[in-house]
């Protein structure tokens, strides 16, 4: 992962070339350049921002074929208690309309591993789909455990069974089989297995807890909702901007990004809750207190970069590459 990955991120107004309903709550959108131009390359695990009216920005994983340079595919779940982004998309993004996009970026890259366990919950299945295609191409030993409320809500259930077969694809509709049996799946640490997991926060939290005894970096997860953070113990600290030597104070009730915004220091941002990776900034001195949901444990331990929208400081001063 590189710092400042979004500074040169391309934005584009793309055409909705196809829209399909996968379930009563999930639509599939195919996006193309209006003049048929090629879109930026991406790899399994990547997501894009959809830039919506009223400065709403929403992240969606690309779930099509990375080899198809003309089409990006996303699946959008209509969030019942959402803040309006998915409702706007369901209502307004019909075939023939355009939508502004930014990215792609990838904080959930598919790496190596002899044996791969995919765990997907609900719409969290989307980033895993191109990974499964790549794992198949690479001849890896893999299996998927895909949970959802019921079979009819699992947008890609039939498609995945057809593409990859029931030896590999295990469907766990909650109303038929209960929750994914994590104890059996990952209760015992293995050194030959890499886990890729995306889904609702309770699933991710449960998987993270059970993987505590697994080798470092065996688990790769992607969160689209922020981890719960206790702000009560926040303290103030200083940041120094290396380019100018300017020192700023970050009060206990504001984020680094807030303070940088106040001073018109340009730092790209999107989610502002530590989930998208857009505000990743290089740390030159000091020790950050990482509160993001993007960096892996070893990336956090290296303290090379931090997400300035949520993370704070363990030391009185941080020097940032800004
Ligand atoms: S703006 Fe999304 S992680 Fe900071």
Coordinates of C-alpha atoms and ligand atoms in Angstrom, one line a residue:
X1 CA 0.0 0.0 0.0
X2 CA 1.4 3.4 -0.9
X3 CA 0.9 6.6 1.0
X4 CA -1.1 9.3 -0.7
X5 CA -2.5 6.7 -3.0
X6 CA -5.4 8.9 -3.9
X7 CA -3.7 12.1 -4.8
X8 CA -3.7 11.3 -8.5
X9 CA -6.8 9.1 -8.4
X10 CA -8.7 9.5 -11.6
X11 CA -12.3 10.7 -11.5
X12 CA -14.7 10.1 -14.4
X13 CA -18.3 10.5 -15.3
X14 CA -19.4 7.0 -16.3
X15 CA -22.5 5.7 -18.0
X16 CA -24.7 3.1 -16.4
X17 CA -24.7 0.7 -19.3
X18 CA -26.6 -2.0 -17.6
X19 CA -28.8 -2.3 -14.5
X20 CA -30.2 -5.5 -13.1
X21 CA -32.0 -6.5 -10.0
X22 CA -30.3 -9.4 -8.3
X23 CA -32.6 -9.6 -5.3
X24 CA -35.3 -7.3 -4.0
X25 CA -32.6 -5.3 -2.2
X26 CA -29.5 -5.6 -4.5
X27 CA -29.0 -4.1 -7.9
X28 CA -26.1 -4.7 -10.2
X29 CA -24.7 -1.8 -12.2
X30 CA -22.3 -2.0 -15.1
X31 CA -20.4 1.3 -15.7
X32 CA -18.7 2.3 -18.9
X33 CA -17.0 5.3 -20.3
X34 CA -19.5 7.2 -22.5
X35 CA -17.1 7.2 -25.4
X36 CA -16.1 3.6 -24.9
X37 CA -12.6 4.4 -23.6
X38 CA -10.7 2.0 -21.4
X39 CA -11.1 2.4 -17.7
X40 CA -8.2 2.4 -15.2
X41 CA -6.8 -1.1 -14.4
X42 CA -7.8 -2.7 -11.1
X43 CA -7.1 -5.9 -9.2
X44 CA -9.3 -8.2 -7.1
X45 CA -10.3 -6.5 -3.8
X46 CA -10.4 -3.0 -5.3
X47 CA -13.2 -0.6 -4.7
X48 CA -14.3 2.7 -6.3
X49 CA -16.0 5.8 -4.9
X50 CA -19.3 6.8 -6.4
X51 CA -19.5 10.6 -6.0
X52 CA -23.2 11.4 -5.5
X53 CA -25.1 14.6 -5.1
X54 CA -24.9 16.6 -1.8
X55 CA -21.3 15.5 -1.4
X56 CA -22.3 11.9 -0.6
X57 CA -19.4 9.5 -1.4
X58 CA -20.0 5.8 -1.2
X59 CA -17.5 2.9 -1.7
X60 CA -18.4 -0.2 -3.7
X61 CA -16.2 -3.2 -4.5
X62 CA -15.6 -4.0 -8.1
X63 CA -17.0 -7.5 -8.6
X64 CA -16.6 -8.0 -12.4
X65 CA -13.7 -9.2 -14.4
X66 CA -10.4 -7.2 -14.1
X67 CA -9.5 -8.3 -17.6
X68 CA -12.5 -6.4 -19.0
X69 CA -11.0 -2.9 -19.3
X70 CA -14.2 -1.4 -20.6
X71 CA -16.6 -2.2 -17.8
X72 CA -16.7 -1.8 -14.0
X73 CA -19.4 -3.8 -12.2
X74 CA -20.7 -3.0 -8.7
X75 CA -23.5 -4.4 -6.7
X76 CA -25.5 -2.0 -4.4
X77 CA -27.4 -3.2 -1.4
X78 CA -30.3 -0.9 -0.4
X79 CA -29.3 -0.1 3.2
X80 CA -32.5 -0.1 5.3
X81 CA -31.1 2.4 7.8
X82 CA -28.8 4.0 5.4
X83 CA -27.8 7.7 5.2
X84 CA -29.3 8.1 1.7
X85 CA -26.5 7.0 -0.7
X86 CA -27.8 3.6 -1.6
X87 CA -31.3 4.9 -1.7
X88 CA -30.2 7.5 -4.2
X89 CA -28.4 4.9 -6.3
X90 CA -31.4 2.6 -6.4
X91 CA -33.8 5.4 -7.2
X92 CA -31.7 7.4 -9.7
X93 CA -29.0 5.4 -11.4
X94 CA -31.0 3.9 -14.3
X95 CA -29.5 2.7 -17.6
X96 CA -28.4 5.6 -19.6
X97 CA -27.7 7.9 -16.6
X98 CA -24.2 8.9 -15.6
X99 CA -22.4 8.8 -12.3
X100 CA -19.1 10.3 -11.2
X101 CA -16.6 7.8 -10.0
X102 CA -13.2 8.0 -8.3
X103 CA -10.5 5.4 -8.1
X104 CA -10.1 2.4 -8.1
X105 CA -8.0 1.8 -5.0
X106 CA -7.2 -1.5 -3.3
X107 CA -6.7 -2.0 0.4
X108 CA -7.8 -5.6 0.3
X109 CA -5.4 -7.0 -2.2
X110 CA -5.4 -10.7 -2.9
X111 CA -2.0 -12.1 -2.2
X112 CA -0.4 -15.5 -2.1
X113 CA -1.2 -18.6 0.0
X114 CA -1.5 -22.3 -0.8
X115 CA -4.9 -22.7 0.7
X116 CA -7.4 -19.9 0.8
X117 CA -10.6 -19.6 2.9
X118 CA -13.1 -17.0 1.8
X119 CA -15.8 -15.9 4.3
X120 CA -18.4 -13.6 2.9
X121 CA -21.5 -12.2 4.6
X122 CA -24.4 -10.5 2.7
X123 CA -23.2 -7.9 0.2
X124 CA -19.7 -8.4 1.5
X125 CA -19.4 -11.2 -1.0
X126 CA -18.6 -8.7 -3.8
X127 CA -14.8 -8.1 -3.4
X128 CA -14.3 -11.9 -2.9
X129 CA -15.8 -12.8 -6.3
X130 CA -12.8 -11.6 -8.5
X131 CA -10.5 -13.2 -5.9
X132 CA -12.2 -16.5 -6.3
X133 CA -11.8 -16.3 -10.1
X134 CA -8.1 -15.5 -9.7
X135 CA -7.6 -18.3 -7.1
X136 CA -9.2 -20.7 -9.6
X137 CA -6.9 -19.4 -12.4
X138 CA -3.9 -19.8 -10.2
X139 CA -4.9 -23.3 -9.3
X140 CA -5.1 -22.6 -5.5
X141 CA -6.9 -24.8 -3.1
X142 CA -9.8 -22.6 -1.9
X143 CA -13.3 -22.7 -0.5
X144 CA -16.0 -20.1 0.2
X145 CA -18.4 -19.9 3.1
X146 CA -21.1 -17.4 2.1
X147 CA -23.8 -16.4 4.7
X148 CA -26.9 -14.4 4.3
X149 CA -30.3 -14.0 5.9
X150 CA -32.0 -16.3 3.5
X151 CA -31.2 -17.9 0.1
X152 CA -33.3 -15.3 -1.7
X153 CA -31.3 -12.4 -0.2
X154 CA -27.9 -13.9 -1.3
X155 CA -27.4 -12.0 -4.5
X156 CA -24.6 -14.1 -6.0
X157 CA -25.6 -17.6 -4.6
X158 CA -26.7 -19.2 -7.9
X159 CA -24.0 -17.5 -9.9
X160 CA -21.2 -18.7 -7.7
X161 CA -22.5 -22.2 -7.5
X162 CA -22.6 -22.4 -11.3
X163 CA -19.2 -20.8 -11.8
X164 CA -17.3 -22.6 -9.1
X165 CA -19.3 -25.7 -8.0
X166 CA -20.6 -26.9 -4.7
X167 CA -17.3 -28.5 -3.7
X168 CA -15.9 -25.0 -3.2
X169 CA -19.0 -22.8 -2.6
X170 CA -20.8 -23.4 0.7
X171 CA -24.0 -21.5 1.1
X172 CA -25.2 -20.8 4.7
X173 CA -28.6 -19.1 4.6
X174 CA -29.3 -18.2 8.2
X175 CA -33.0 -19.2 8.1
X176 CA -32.0 -22.8 7.0
X177 CA -28.6 -23.4 8.6
X178 CA -28.0 -20.7 11.2
X179 CA -24.8 -18.6 11.3
X180 CA -21.5 -19.6 9.6
X181 CA -19.8 -22.1 11.9
X182 CA -16.7 -20.1 12.6
X183 CA -15.5 -22.5 15.4
X184 CA -15.2 -25.4 12.9
X185 CA -13.8 -23.2 10.2
X186 CA -11.2 -21.2 12.0
X187 CA -11.3 -22.4 15.6
X188 CA -7.8 -24.1 15.1
X189 CA -5.0 -21.9 13.7
X190 CA -3.4 -23.2 10.5
X191 CA -0.1 -22.1 9.0
X192 CA -1.0 -23.0 5.4
X193 CA -4.2 -21.0 5.2
X194 CA -5.0 -17.4 4.3
X195 CA -8.4 -16.0 5.1
X196 CA -10.2 -13.3 3.2
X197 CA -13.4 -12.0 4.8
X198 CA -15.9 -9.2 4.1
X199 CA -19.3 -8.7 5.5
X200 CA -21.2 -7.0 8.3
X201 CA -19.3 -5.8 11.3
X202 CA -20.5 -8.5 13.8
X203 CA -19.1 -11.2 11.4
X204 CA -15.8 -9.4 10.9
X205 CA -15.5 -8.9 14.7
X206 CA -16.2 -12.5 15.3
X207 CA -13.7 -13.7 12.7
X208 CA -11.1 -11.2 14.0
X209 CA -11.5 -12.5 17.5
X210 CA -11.2 -16.1 16.5
X211 CA -8.1 -15.4 14.4
X212 CA -6.2 -13.8 17.3
X213 CA -4.1 -17.0 17.6
X214 CA -3.5 -17.3 13.9
X215 CA -0.2 -16.3 12.3
X216 CA 0.1 -12.5 11.8
X217 CA -1.4 -11.4 8.5
X218 CA -3.2 -14.7 7.9
X219 CA -6.4 -12.8 8.1
X220 CA -7.4 -10.1 5.6
X221 CA -10.6 -8.3 6.1
X222 CA -12.4 -5.4 4.4
X223 CA -14.7 -3.1 6.5
X224 CA -17.1 -0.7 5.0
X225 CA -18.3 0.4 8.4
X226 CA -16.0 1.8 11.0
X227 CA -14.9 0.0 14.1
X228 CA -16.4 1.3 17.3
X229 CA -13.9 3.7 18.9
X230 CA -14.0 5.2 22.4
X231 CA -13.3 8.9 22.0
X232 CA -13.6 9.7 25.7
X233 CA -9.9 9.1 26.5
X234 CA -8.7 11.3 23.6
X235 CA -5.8 13.7 24.4
X236 CA -4.4 16.6 22.4
X237 CA -1.0 16.3 20.6
X238 CA 1.0 18.2 18.1
X239 CA 1.7 17.5 14.4
X240 CA 4.6 18.9 12.4
X241 CA 4.3 19.2 8.7
X242 CA 7.6 18.2 7.2
X243 CA 7.4 20.3 4.1
X244 CA 7.0 23.6 5.9
X245 CA 8.0 22.8 9.5
X246 CA 4.7 24.3 10.7
X247 CA 3.5 22.8 14.0
X248 CA -0.2 22.5 14.7
X249 CA -2.1 21.3 17.8
X250 CA -4.8 18.6 17.4
X251 CA -7.2 19.2 20.3
X252 CA -8.9 16.2 22.0
X253 CA -12.2 16.8 20.2
X254 CA -10.9 17.2 16.7
X255 CA -9.2 14.9 14.2
X256 CA -5.9 15.5 12.5
X257 CA -7.8 15.8 9.2
X258 CA -10.1 18.5 10.7
X259 CA -7.1 20.5 11.8
X260 CA -5.4 20.1 8.4
X261 CA -8.7 21.2 6.7
X262 CA -8.8 24.3 8.9
X263 CA -5.3 25.3 7.7
X264 CA -6.1 24.5 4.0
X265 CA -3.5 21.7 3.9
X266 CA -4.6 19.5 1.1
X267 CA -5.2 15.9 2.1
X268 CA -7.5 13.8 0.0
X269 CA -10.3 12.3 2.0
X270 CA -13.5 10.4 1.4
X271 CA -15.2 8.4 4.2
X272 CA -13.7 10.3 7.1
X273 CA -14.3 7.2 9.4
X274 CA -11.2 5.2 8.7
X275 CA -12.6 2.7 6.2
X276 CA -11.6 3.8 2.7
X277 CA -7.9 4.5 2.9
X278 CA -8.0 7.8 1.0
X279 CA -6.4 9.9 3.6
X280 CA -3.4 7.6 4.2
X281 CA -0.4 9.8 5.2
X282 CA 3.2 8.9 5.7
X283 CA 4.5 9.2 9.3
X284 CA 8.2 10.4 9.5
X285 CA 8.5 10.6 13.4
X286 CA 6.4 9.7 16.4
X287 CA 4.1 6.8 17.0
X288 CA 0.5 6.9 15.7
X289 CA -2.4 5.4 17.6
X290 CA -4.1 3.6 14.8
X291 CA -7.9 3.6 14.8
X292 CA -8.5 2.8 11.1
X293 CA -10.1 -0.3 9.6
X294 CA -7.9 -0.3 6.6
X295 CA -4.3 -1.1 7.5
X296 CA -3.4 -4.7 8.4
X297 CA -1.9 -5.5 11.8
X298 CA 1.6 -5.6 10.5
X299 CA 1.1 -2.3 8.5
X300 CA -0.2 -0.7 11.7
X301 CA 2.8 -2.0 13.7
X302 CA 5.2 -0.6 11.1
X303 CA 3.9 2.9 11.8
X304 CA 4.9 4.0 8.3
X305 CA 1.6 5.5 7.5
X306 CA -1.7 6.4 9.2
X307 CA -5.2 7.4 8.4
X308 CA -5.4 11.0 9.6
X309 CA -9.2 11.1 9.6
X310 CA -9.5 8.9 12.7
X311 CA -6.1 7.9 14.0
X312 CA -4.3 9.9 16.7
X313 CA -0.9 9.8 18.4
X314 CA 0.7 7.8 21.2
X315 CA 3.6 10.4 21.4
X316 CA 3.3 14.1 22.1
X317 CA 4.3 14.9 18.5
X318 CA 4.0 13.4 15.1
X319 CA 5.9 14.5 12.0
X320 CA 3.9 13.9 8.9
X321 CA 5.0 13.9 5.3
X322 CA 2.8 16.9 4.4
Ligands
LIG1 S1 -10.9 9.4 4.6 FE1 -11.3 7.3 4.4 S2 -9.8 6.4 5.7 FE2 -9.6 8.5 6.1

